[in-house]
Short mmCIF file of C-alpha atoms in Angstrom, two decimals:
data_model
loop_
_atom_site.label_atom_id
_atom_site.label_comp_id
_atom_site.label_asym_id
_atom_site.label_seq_id
_atom_site.Cartn_x
_atom_site.Cartn_y
_atom_site.Cartn_z
CA UNK A 167 5.23 10.79 7.13
CA UNK A 168 3.65 10.30 10.18
CA UNK A 169 0.62 7.13 10.55
CA UNK A 170 -2.28 10.00 10.11
CA UNK A 171 -0.60 11.41 7.13
CA UNK A 172 -0.65 8.11 6.03
CA UNK A 173 -4.52 7.37 6.60
CA UNK A 174 -5.28 10.98 5.16
CA UNK A 175 -3.55 10.25 1.65
CA UNK A 176 -5.19 6.70 1.36
CA UNK A 177 -8.56 7.91 2.71
CA UNK A 178 -8.93 10.57 0.19
CA UNK A 179 -9.03 8.09 -3.03
CA UNK A 180 -11.79 7.30 -4.41
CA UNK A 181 -13.35 4.03 -3.04
CA UNK A 182 -10.97 3.87 0.25
CA UNK A 183 -12.44 1.73 3.19
CA UNK A 184 -10.17 0.89 5.99
CA UNK A 185 -10.49 -2.19 7.88
CA UNK A 186 -9.11 -4.78 10.30
CA UNK A 187 -9.61 -8.27 9.09
CA UNK A 188 -6.56 -10.18 10.44
CA UNK A 189 -5.90 -8.72 14.03
CA UNK A 190 -6.38 -5.49 15.73
CA UNK A 191 -3.18 -3.83 14.99
CA UNK A 192 -2.80 -4.58 11.19
CA UNK A 193 -4.22 -1.93 9.00
CA UNK A 194 -6.02 -2.61 5.47
CA UNK A 195 -6.74 -0.15 2.87
CA UNK A 196 -8.86 -1.66 0.28
CA UNK A 197 -10.01 -0.01 -3.02
CA UNK A 198 -13.89 -1.60 -4.08
CA UNK A 199 -12.42 -4.37 -0.95
CA UNK A 200 -9.22 -5.45 -2.77
CA UNK A 201 -6.15 -4.50 -0.01
CA UNK A 202 -3.41 -2.44 -1.73
CA UNK A 203 -1.74 -1.38 1.30
CA UNK A 204 -1.41 -2.89 4.79
CA UNK A 205 0.79 -1.87 7.61
CA UNK A 206 0.96 -3.07 11.26
CA UNK A 207 0.14 -0.22 13.99
CA UNK A 208 2.76 -2.00 16.18
CA UNK A 209 5.68 -1.14 13.67
CA UNK A 210 4.86 2.53 13.72
CA UNK A 211 5.00 2.50 17.48
CA UNK A 212 8.00 0.79 17.78
CA UNK A 213 9.50 4.29 15.08
CA UNK A 214 9.73 1.59 12.51
CA UNK A 215 6.81 2.60 9.98
CA UNK A 216 6.94 0.31 7.14
CA UNK A 217 3.94 -0.19 4.77
CA UNK A 218 3.10 -3.67 2.17
CA UNK A 219 1.86 -2.09 -1.86
CA UNK A 220 1.53 -4.08 -4.34
CA UNK A 221 3.64 -3.83 -7.63
CA UNK A 222 4.58 -4.84 -10.87
CA UNK A 223 6.55 -7.74 -11.00
CA UNK A 224 9.07 -6.10 -12.82
CA UNK A 225 9.03 -2.56 -11.13
CA UNK A 226 9.23 -4.45 -7.49
CA UNK A 227 12.33 -5.93 -8.64
CA UNK A 228 13.35 -2.65 -9.72
CA UNK A 229 13.31 -0.90 -6.93
CA UNK A 230 14.29 -3.56 -4.42
CA UNK A 231 18.08 -3.37 -6.69
CA UNK A 232 17.92 0.59 -6.05
CA UNK A 233 16.51 1.38 -2.73
CA UNK A 234 18.08 -0.69 0.41
CA UNK A 235 14.07 0.64 2.24
CA UNK A 236 12.09 -1.44 -0.39
CA UNK A 237 12.27 -5.13 0.02
CA UNK A 238 10.46 -8.35 -0.76
CA UNK A 239 6.62 -8.20 0.75
CA UNK A 240 7.08 -9.62 4.61
CA UNK A 241 4.11 -12.64 4.41
CA UNK A 242 3.07 -11.44 1.08
CA UNK A 243 3.89 -12.60 -2.26
CA UNK A 244 7.15 -11.50 -3.65
CA UNK A 245 6.35 -11.44 -6.86
CA UNK A 246 3.78 -8.83 -6.57
CA UNK A 247 4.35 -7.16 -3.26
CA UNK A 248 7.27 -4.93 -1.26
CA UNK A 249 7.36 -3.64 1.84
CA UNK A 250 8.50 -0.28 2.29
CA UNK A 251 10.25 0.73 4.92
CA UNK A 252 9.36 4.72 5.61
CA UNK A 253 11.25 7.79 7.34
CA UNK A 254 14.61 6.17 8.60
CA UNK A 255 15.45 4.95 4.63
CA UNK A 256 16.27 6.27 1.61
CA UNK A 257 12.27 6.24 0.76
CA UNK A 258 11.01 9.38 0.27
CA UNK A 259 7.55 10.58 1.24
CA UNK A 260 7.11 11.58 -2.13
CA UNK A 261 8.29 8.00 -3.53
CA UNK A 262 6.44 6.23 -0.97
CA UNK A 263 3.50 8.71 -2.48
CA UNK A 264 3.72 7.53 -5.70
CA UNK A 265 4.68 3.69 -4.52
CA UNK A 266 0.88 3.96 -3.10
CA UNK A 267 -0.73 5.57 -6.36
CA UNK A 268 0.75 2.81 -8.01
CA UNK A 269 -0.67 0.46 -5.88
CA UNK A 270 -3.78 1.81 -6.12
CA UNK A 271 -3.84 1.80 -9.87
CA UNK A 272 -3.06 -1.41 -10.15
CA UNK A 273 -5.54 -2.96 -7.83
CA UNK A 274 -8.16 -0.64 -9.81
CA UNK A 275 -6.60 -2.02 -13.29
CA UNK A 276 -7.31 -5.29 -11.90
CA UNK A 277 -11.24 -5.20 -11.60
CA UNK A 278 -13.85 -6.22 -13.00
CA UNK A 279 -15.38 -3.58 -15.50
CA UNK A 280 -18.64 -3.70 -13.03
CA UNK A 281 -17.02 -2.48 -9.58
CA UNK A 282 -14.54 -0.26 -12.25
CA UNK A 283 -17.75 0.91 -13.49
CA UNK A 284 -19.13 1.47 -10.24
CA UNK A 285 -15.71 2.86 -8.82
CA UNK A 286 -15.89 5.85 -11.50
CA UNK A 287 -19.57 6.82 -10.40
CA UNK A 288 -18.66 6.98 -6.73
#
């Protein structure tokens, strides 16, 4: 997966925006202003593409045990976030997309009813 493919996949989702809230190299994708994915552009330049994704706590542990390319979220809540190594790990693009969808869905589920309704109406 290339950074453009990641961006296109994320930005195609309803209500998603992209930001650089922390610095000029940390790209954050949000749905209704809530983070569901972040990545360092520096890691992509070094061909060490990594993304941080929100994850159900039980599923997060299972994924870390099953895949070498999935670890506890770097600089994030280890309970709710995973770091996923792309392109040079045992994580396929299809699995990465599935995990991105899971992260997006978790964040949407956690939105207030009002924000969920606004998202539906977009």
